[in-house]
XYZ file of C-alpha atoms in Angstrom:
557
model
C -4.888 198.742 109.241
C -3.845 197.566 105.499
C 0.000 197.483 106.773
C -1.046 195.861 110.149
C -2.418 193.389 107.672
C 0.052 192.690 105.849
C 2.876 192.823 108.935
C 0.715 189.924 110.262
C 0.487 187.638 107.411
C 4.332 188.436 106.346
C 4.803 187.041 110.406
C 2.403 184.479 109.893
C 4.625 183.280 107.345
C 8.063 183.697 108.497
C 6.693 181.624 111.353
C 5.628 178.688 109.602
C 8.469 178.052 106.992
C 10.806 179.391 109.698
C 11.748 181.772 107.202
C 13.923 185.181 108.789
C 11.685 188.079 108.183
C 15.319 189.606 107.229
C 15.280 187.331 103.892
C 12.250 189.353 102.501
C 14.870 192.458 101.676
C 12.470 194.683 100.188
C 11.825 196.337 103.118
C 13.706 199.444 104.094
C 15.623 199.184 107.737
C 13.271 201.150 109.534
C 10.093 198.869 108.073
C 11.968 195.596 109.057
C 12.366 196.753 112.568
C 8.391 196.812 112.743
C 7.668 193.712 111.514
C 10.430 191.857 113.206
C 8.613 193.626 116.404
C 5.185 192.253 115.452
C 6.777 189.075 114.314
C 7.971 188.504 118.029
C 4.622 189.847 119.763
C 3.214 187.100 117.522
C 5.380 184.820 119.165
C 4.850 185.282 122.151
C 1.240 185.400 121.879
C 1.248 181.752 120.247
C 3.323 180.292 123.142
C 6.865 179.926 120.454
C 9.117 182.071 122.148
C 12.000 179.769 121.180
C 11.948 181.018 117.513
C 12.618 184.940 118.731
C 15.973 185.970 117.186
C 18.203 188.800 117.923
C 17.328 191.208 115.018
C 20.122 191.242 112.803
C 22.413 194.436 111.784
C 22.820 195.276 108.399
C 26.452 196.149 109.121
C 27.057 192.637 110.675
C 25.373 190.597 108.623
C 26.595 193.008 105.269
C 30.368 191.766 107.014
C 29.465 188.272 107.477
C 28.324 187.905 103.912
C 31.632 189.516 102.482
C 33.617 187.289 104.719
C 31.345 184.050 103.622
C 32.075 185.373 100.053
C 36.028 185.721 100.610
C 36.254 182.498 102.035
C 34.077 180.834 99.015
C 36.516 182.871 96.409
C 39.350 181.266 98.482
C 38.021 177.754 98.388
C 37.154 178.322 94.661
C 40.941 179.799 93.805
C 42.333 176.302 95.826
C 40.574 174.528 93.539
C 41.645 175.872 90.636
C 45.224 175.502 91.485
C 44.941 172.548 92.491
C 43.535 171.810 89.016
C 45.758 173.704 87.648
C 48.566 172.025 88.900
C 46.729 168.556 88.017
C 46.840 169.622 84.153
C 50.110 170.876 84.319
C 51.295 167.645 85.925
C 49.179 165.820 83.111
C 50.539 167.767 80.200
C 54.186 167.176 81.358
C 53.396 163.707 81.203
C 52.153 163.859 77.932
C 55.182 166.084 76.460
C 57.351 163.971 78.134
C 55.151 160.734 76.293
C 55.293 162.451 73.389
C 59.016 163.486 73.225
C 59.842 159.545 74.069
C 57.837 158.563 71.522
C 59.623 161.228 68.936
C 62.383 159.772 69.782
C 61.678 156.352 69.414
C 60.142 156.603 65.934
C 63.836 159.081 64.799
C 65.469 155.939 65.770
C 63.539 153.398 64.314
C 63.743 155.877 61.124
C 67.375 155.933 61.545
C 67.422 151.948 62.519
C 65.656 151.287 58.860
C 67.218 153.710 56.733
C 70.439 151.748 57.430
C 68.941 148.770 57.147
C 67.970 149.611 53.693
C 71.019 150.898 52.909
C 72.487 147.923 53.732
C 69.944 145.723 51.722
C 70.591 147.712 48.594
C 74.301 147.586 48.429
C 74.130 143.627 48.911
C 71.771 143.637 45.878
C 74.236 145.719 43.805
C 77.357 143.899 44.277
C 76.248 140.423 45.156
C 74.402 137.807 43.104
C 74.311 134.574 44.756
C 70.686 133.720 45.908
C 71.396 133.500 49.797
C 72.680 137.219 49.724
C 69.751 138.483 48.115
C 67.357 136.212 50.298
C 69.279 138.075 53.338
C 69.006 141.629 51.571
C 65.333 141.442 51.522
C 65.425 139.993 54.682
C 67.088 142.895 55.810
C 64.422 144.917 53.655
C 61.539 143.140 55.411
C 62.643 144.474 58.900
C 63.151 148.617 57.241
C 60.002 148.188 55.821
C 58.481 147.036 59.570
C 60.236 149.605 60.821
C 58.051 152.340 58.396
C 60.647 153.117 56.108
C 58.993 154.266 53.222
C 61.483 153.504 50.388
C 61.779 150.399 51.616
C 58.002 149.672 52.029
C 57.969 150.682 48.212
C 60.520 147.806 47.160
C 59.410 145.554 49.338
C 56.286 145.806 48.039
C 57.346 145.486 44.339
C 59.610 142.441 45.039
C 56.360 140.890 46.744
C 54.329 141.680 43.547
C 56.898 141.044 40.210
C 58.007 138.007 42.364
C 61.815 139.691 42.355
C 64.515 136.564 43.824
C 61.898 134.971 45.837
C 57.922 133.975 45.127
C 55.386 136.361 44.476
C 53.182 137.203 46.996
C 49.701 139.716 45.421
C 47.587 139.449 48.798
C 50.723 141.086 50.789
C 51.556 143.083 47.790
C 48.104 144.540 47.422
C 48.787 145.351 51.350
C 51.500 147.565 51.446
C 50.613 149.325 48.543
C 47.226 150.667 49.627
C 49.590 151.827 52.962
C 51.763 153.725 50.677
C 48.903 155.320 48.945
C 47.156 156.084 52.072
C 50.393 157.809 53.153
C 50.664 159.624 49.529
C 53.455 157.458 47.534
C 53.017 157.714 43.880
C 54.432 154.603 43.633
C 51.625 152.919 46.032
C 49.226 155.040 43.744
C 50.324 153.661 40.180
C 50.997 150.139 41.587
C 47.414 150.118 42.638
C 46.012 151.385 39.359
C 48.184 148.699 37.145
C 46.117 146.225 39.308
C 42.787 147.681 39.147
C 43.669 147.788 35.618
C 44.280 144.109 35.085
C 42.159 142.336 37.828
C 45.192 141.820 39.819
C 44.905 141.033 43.235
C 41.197 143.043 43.295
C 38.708 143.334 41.079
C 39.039 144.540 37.355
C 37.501 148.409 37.340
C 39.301 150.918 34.595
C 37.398 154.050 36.281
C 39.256 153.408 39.646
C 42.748 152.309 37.772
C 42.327 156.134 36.081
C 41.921 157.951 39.415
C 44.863 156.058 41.152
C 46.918 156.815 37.379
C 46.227 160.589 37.909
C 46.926 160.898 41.837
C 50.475 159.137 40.731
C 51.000 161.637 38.053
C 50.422 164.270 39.947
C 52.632 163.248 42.639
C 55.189 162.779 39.818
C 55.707 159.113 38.820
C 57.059 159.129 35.657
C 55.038 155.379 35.016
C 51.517 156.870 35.601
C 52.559 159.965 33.174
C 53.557 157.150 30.714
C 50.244 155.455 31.292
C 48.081 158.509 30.689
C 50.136 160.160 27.908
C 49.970 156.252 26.040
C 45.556 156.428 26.857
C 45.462 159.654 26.285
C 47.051 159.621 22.298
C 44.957 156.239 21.976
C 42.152 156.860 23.532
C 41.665 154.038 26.557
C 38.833 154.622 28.573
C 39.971 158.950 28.504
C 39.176 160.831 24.985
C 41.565 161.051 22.400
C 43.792 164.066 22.975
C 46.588 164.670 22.016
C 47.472 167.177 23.872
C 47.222 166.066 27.068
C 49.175 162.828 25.765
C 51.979 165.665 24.691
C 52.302 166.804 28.031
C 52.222 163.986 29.740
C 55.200 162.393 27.368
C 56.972 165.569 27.330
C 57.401 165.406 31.412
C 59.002 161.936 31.228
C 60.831 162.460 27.556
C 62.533 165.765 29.241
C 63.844 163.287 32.390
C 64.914 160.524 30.128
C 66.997 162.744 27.552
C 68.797 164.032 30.527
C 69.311 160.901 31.400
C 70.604 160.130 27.919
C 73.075 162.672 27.684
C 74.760 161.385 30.920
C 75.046 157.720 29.672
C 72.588 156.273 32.331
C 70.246 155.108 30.248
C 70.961 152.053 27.940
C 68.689 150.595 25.261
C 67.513 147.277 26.185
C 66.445 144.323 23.729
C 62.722 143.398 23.009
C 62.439 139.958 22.761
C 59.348 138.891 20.946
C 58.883 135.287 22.734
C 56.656 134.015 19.838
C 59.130 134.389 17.396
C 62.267 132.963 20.280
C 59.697 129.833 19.994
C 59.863 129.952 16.686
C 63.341 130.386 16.057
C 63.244 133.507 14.938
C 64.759 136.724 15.629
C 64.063 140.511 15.354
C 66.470 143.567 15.448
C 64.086 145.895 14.869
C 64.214 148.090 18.368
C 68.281 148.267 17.630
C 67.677 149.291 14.617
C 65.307 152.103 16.204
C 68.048 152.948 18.649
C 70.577 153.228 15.526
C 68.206 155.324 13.843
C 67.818 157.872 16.808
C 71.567 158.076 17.404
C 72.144 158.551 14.084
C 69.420 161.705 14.328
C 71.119 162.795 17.117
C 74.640 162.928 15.861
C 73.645 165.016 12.622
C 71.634 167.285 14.901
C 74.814 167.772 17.128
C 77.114 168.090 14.131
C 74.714 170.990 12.970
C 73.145 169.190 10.343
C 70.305 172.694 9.348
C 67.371 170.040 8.183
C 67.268 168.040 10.977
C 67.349 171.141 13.294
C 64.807 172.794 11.115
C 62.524 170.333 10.714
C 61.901 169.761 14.549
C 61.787 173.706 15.019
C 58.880 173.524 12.924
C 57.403 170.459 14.319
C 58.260 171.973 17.969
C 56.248 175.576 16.327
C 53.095 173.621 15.151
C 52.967 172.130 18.010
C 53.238 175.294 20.225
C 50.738 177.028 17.970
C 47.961 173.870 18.361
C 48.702 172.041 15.294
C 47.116 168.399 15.948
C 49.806 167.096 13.303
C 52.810 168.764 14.935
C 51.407 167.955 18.390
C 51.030 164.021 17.095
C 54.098 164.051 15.649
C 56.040 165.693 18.675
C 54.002 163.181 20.963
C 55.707 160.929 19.198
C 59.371 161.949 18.999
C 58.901 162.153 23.122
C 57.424 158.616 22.959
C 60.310 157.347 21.453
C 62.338 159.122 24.010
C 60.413 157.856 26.963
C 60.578 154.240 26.196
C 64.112 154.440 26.489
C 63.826 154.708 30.271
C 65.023 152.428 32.909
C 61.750 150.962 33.486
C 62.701 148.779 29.780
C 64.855 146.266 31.814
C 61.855 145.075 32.770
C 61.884 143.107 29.350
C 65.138 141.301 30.535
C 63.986 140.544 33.779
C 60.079 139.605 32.400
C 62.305 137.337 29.480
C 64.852 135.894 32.320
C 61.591 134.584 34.100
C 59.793 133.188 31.048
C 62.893 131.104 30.592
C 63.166 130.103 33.975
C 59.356 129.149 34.436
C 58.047 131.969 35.971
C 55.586 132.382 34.233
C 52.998 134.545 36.531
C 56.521 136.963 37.770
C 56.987 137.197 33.508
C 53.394 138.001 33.472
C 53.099 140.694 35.873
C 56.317 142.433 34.245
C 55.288 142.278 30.580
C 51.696 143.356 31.985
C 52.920 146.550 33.415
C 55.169 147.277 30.088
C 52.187 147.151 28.163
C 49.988 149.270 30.242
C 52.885 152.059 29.739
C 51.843 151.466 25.862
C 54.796 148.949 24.959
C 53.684 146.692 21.745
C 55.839 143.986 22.332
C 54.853 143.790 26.021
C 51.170 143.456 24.924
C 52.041 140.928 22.347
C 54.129 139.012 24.674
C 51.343 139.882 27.416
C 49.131 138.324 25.341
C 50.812 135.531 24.433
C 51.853 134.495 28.156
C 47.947 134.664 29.012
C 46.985 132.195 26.211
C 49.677 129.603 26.858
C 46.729 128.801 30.054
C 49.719 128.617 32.399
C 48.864 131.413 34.761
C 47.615 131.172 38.086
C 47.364 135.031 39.680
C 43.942 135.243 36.874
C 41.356 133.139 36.543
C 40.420 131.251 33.734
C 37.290 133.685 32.923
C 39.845 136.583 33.092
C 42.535 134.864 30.540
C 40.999 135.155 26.775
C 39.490 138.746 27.334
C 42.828 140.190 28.659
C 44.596 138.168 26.291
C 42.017 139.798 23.199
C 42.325 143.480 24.914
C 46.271 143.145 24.298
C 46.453 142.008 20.938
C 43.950 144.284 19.970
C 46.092 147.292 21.015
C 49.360 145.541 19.740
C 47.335 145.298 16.587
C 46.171 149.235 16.635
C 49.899 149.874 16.969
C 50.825 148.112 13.767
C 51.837 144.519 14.538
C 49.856 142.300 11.802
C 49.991 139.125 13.399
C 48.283 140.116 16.675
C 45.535 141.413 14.200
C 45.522 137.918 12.622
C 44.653 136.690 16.321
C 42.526 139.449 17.006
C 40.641 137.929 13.940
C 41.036 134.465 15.287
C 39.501 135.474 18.737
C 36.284 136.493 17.134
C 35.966 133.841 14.875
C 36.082 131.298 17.272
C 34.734 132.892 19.993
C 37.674 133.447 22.432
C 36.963 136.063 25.067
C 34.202 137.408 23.128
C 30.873 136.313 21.456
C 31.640 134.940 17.542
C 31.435 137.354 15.210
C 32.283 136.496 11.509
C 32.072 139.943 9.964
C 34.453 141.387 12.540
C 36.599 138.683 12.161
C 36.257 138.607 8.741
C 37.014 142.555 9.162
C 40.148 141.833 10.791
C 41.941 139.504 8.467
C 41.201 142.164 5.830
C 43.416 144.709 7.327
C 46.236 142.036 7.822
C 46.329 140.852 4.215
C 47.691 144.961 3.887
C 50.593 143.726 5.579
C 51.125 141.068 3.102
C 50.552 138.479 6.650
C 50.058 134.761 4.219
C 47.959 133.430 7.351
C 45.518 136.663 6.741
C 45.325 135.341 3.135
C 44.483 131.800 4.061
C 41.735 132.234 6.098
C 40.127 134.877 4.516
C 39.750 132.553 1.451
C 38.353 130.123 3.995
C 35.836 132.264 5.268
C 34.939 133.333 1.084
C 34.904 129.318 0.604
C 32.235 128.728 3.046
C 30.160 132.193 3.280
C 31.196 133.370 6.684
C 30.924 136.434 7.516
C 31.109 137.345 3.707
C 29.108 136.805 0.596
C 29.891 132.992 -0.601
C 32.707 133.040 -3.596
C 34.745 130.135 -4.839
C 36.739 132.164 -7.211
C 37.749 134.624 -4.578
C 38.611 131.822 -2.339
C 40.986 129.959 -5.275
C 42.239 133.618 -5.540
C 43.686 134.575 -2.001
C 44.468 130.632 -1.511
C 46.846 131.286 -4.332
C 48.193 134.577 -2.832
C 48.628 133.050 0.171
C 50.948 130.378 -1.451
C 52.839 133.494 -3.454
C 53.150 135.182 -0.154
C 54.890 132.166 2.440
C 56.673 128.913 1.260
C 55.075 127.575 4.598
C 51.302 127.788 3.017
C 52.024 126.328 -0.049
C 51.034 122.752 1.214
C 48.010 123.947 3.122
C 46.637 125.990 -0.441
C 47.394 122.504 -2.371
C 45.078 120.941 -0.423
C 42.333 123.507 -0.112
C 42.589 123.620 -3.791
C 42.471 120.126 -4.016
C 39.586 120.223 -1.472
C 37.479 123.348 -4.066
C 38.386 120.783 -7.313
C 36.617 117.813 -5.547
C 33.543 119.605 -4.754
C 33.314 121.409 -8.309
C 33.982 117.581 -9.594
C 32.018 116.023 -6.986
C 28.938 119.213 -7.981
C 29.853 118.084 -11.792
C 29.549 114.072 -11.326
C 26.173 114.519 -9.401
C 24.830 116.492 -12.157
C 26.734 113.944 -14.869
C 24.719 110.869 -12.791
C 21.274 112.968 -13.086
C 21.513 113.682 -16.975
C 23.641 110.630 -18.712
C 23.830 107.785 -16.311
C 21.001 104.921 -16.882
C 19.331 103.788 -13.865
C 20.723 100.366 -13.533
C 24.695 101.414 -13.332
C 24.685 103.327 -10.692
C 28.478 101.211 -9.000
C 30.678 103.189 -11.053
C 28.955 106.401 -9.662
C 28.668 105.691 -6.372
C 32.836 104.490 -6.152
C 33.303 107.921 -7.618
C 31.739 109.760 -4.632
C 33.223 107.867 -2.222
C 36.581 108.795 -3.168
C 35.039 112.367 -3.327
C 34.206 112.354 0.293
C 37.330 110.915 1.966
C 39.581 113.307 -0.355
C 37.451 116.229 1.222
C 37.654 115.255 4.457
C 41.410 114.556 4.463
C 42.023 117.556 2.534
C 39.710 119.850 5.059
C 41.567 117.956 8.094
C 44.456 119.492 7.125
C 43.679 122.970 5.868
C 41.440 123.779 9.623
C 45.405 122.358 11.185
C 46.868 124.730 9.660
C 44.406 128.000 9.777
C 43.760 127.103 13.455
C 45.307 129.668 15.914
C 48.492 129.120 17.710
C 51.424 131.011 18.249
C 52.953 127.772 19.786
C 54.582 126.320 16.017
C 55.263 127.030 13.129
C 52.235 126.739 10.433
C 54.332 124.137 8.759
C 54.737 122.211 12.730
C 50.895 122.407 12.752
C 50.455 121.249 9.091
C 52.306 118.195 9.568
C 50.733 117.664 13.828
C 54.134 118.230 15.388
């Protein structure tokens, strides 16, 4: 009765949702047969013949179900050659995309390596202006073309202003593409400019990172750079060791250099003293001295070979002293390289007027550690002619550079470092630094040192009040240069009037009667215009600038 039960409501079922009692699989053969029966007495009984159904075979339907599956594998195996053959035909298209554009860009390479070939020997051998406008015209289309040497020069020519006007924005441009494709060159151009403020804001931290990417990728100029911050100790600790290995790399290159005759010293023109008439042979001298070196050396001269054995064995062991002094037989070494004729070229475009291409050169030099190039640097920025800075930039770059040209030994750019701070150039006033400053050039025997040190002990600034010391290095100064010699006459004519002027006042108070007072009052009148012409003159001739002679400044020329 319970499977009677459930036969019926399984037909029931089937009936309604027009479901095949076959789908309910459960059932063994012999069980379906049943209820198919029942489901079809049902049927009948409810007057809906038209949904009796043959029952189906196992053996049929089993085939039917294998064939339905053969024919979906089929259909599925179509489609998947078809797709097959769809990403076949695809990837041929793209290898054969690919290849065309392989070949393209070898013959675009190819295209601008001869084009830069081409540029470079019409730089070497010619020197009119139109063949060097074409040669970098011929250079512009290598570097379009992705050449990466000639990206590089390009670049350079666009930023040092090289035979045609400087151009920072596109400079600044192809750089940061050579960095992003790994030049050292793009690297250490971009940290000189971080460095500076060139072309993008001033930030030290970020000129350091782009300084050590470059070395590592080799560039001799970064290696400079670091081994000249490292031994002074700009914006990196002072160590130097590091600055010894960085020197050594470039001072190994350069002296093989040197002993093939490639490398040629190169002059070091000072342009305060050219406007001043004067002349210094001092790096020839250093050139004679070295070759001199050399040749007893080579000729087996034991001293000189035994002294730098030692020097080389301090060094080796961790001496600081033999490191320092080895750092510095390599620095010598390294400043001999090929980068110097950047002093001709930076001079050439002083003399020519221009003055931001001079700039940029001499800015570069002294980044490397050069003291004339931050001298000259510094002098270029105060002359107020350039236009890559702006004016806010000018007197602190200008005070950075003479205050490493003066940590390097040059006395007059500690004289201006003095002058900065006493007047308040590029920096807040400061009296005791400046005051600080001219002591450590009167060590060097510097007569404008002298001067206005005994102007600052004349008036109390920066330094205890003292007329004595004043008349003291006013007469030292005098001893020191014939050009000060006018300049002390007249501050000590200028200390004698006050002392006289002090001695009549107190003369007037004790001995003069109240009714003659003319005689007196004449007396200081004379007093007053004496000071004043005598302190017009003196402040001419203290007052910074490298632009004339103290005795063109004494007399207003």
């Amino acid at each position: 009765m319970k499977a009677l039960s459930v036969a019926l409501l399984l037909a029931l079922l089937a009936s309604v949702h027009r479901i095949p009692l076959t789908d309910y699989c459960f059932f063994s053969r012999s069980r379906l047969c049943v209820l198919w029966e029942l489901q079809r007495r049902f049927l009948l009984f409810t007057g809906e013949s038209d949904l009796l159904s043959v029952p189906p075979d196992p053996q049929v339907q089993g085939r039917e179900t294998e064939r339905s599956f053969e024919n979906q594998k089929e259909k599925n195996v179509s489609k998947q050659e078809a797709l097959n053959e769809s990403q076949l035909l695809t990837m041929q298209d793209t290898f054969s995309s690919q290849g065309e554009d392989l070949a393209r860009r070898k013959k675009n390479e190819e295209r601008g390596h001869q084009l830069y070939k081409m540029s470079n020997k019409i730089l070497k051998h010619s020197k009119s202006k139109k063949d060097k406008e074409e040669a970098y015209q011929l250079l512009t289309k290598a570097a379009d073309m992705g050449h990466l040497k000639a990206m590089e020069k390009l670049a350079a020519a666009l930023l040092f202003g090289y035979h045609g006007p400087q151009n920072i924005t596109a400079a600044v441009t192809l750089y940061e593409t050579l960095a992003e494709k790994g030049s050292h060159r793009g690297q250490t151009a971009l940290g000189f400019m971080f460095s500076y403020g060139i072309g993008m804001e001033y930030n030290q931290a970020k000129a350091l990172v782009y300084y050590t990417f470059g070395s590592l990728g080799g560039n001799l100029i970064s290696q400079m750079i670091l081994g000249y911050r490292y031994w002074v100790g700009i914006n990196v600790p002072r160590n130097c060791e590091a600055a010894l290995t960085n020197y050594r790399k470039v001072a190994f290159f350069i002296a093989d250099k040197l002993e093939k005759n490639e490398e040629m010293p190169v002059e070091k023109v000072r342009l305060m003293e050219k406007s001043e008439n004067l002349s210094s042979n001092n790096d020839f001298l250093d050139w004679d001295v070295h070759q001199f070196y050399k040749f007893l050396a080579e000729r087996g001269d034991t001293q000189i070979q035994k002294a730098f054995y030692y020097f080389l064995k301090a060094a080796k062991a961790g001496n600081t002293h033999g490191m320092a002094f080895l750092g510095k037989l390599y620095r010598s070494v390294c400043e001999l390289g090929s980068w110097s004729e950047k002093f001709l070229t930076a001079y050439f475009a002083y003399q020519d007027g221009n003055i931001d291409s001079s700039l940029i050169q001499y800015a570069l030099l002294a980044e490397m550690g050069y003291e004339v190039a931050q001298s000259n640097s510094a002098y270029i920025l105060e002359s107020e002619q350039v236009k890559i800075l702006s004016n806010d930039q000018m007197y602190p770059l200008a005070l950075l550079l003479w205050n490493r040209a003066a940590a390097q030994g040059n006395a007059f750019a500690r004289v201006k470092t003095g002058d900065y701070h006493f007047y308040g150039y590029g920096t807040k006033r400061d009296y005791v630094t400046a005051a600080i400053h001219y002591s450590l050039a009167v060590d060097h025997h510097i007569a404008q040192a002298m001067f206005n040190l005994a102007y600052m002990y004349e008036h109390g600034l920066g330094i205890p009040k003292d007329i004595h010391l004043a008349n003291r290095w006013y007469d030292l100064a005098a001893q020191t240069s014939p050009d000060a010699s006018i300049p002390v006459f007249l501050a000590h004519m200028k200390l004698e009037v006050k002392i006289l002027f002090s001695e009549i006042q107190l003369f007037k108070q004790t001995t003069i009667p109240a009714g003659k007072k003319s005689h007196a009052t004449s007396w200081k009148t004379v007093c007053i215009i004496a000071y004043l012409t005598s302190y017009k003159h003196t402040f001419i001739w203290r007052h910074p600038s490298v632009q004339k002679t103290p005795f063109q400044r004494f007399i207003g020329l």
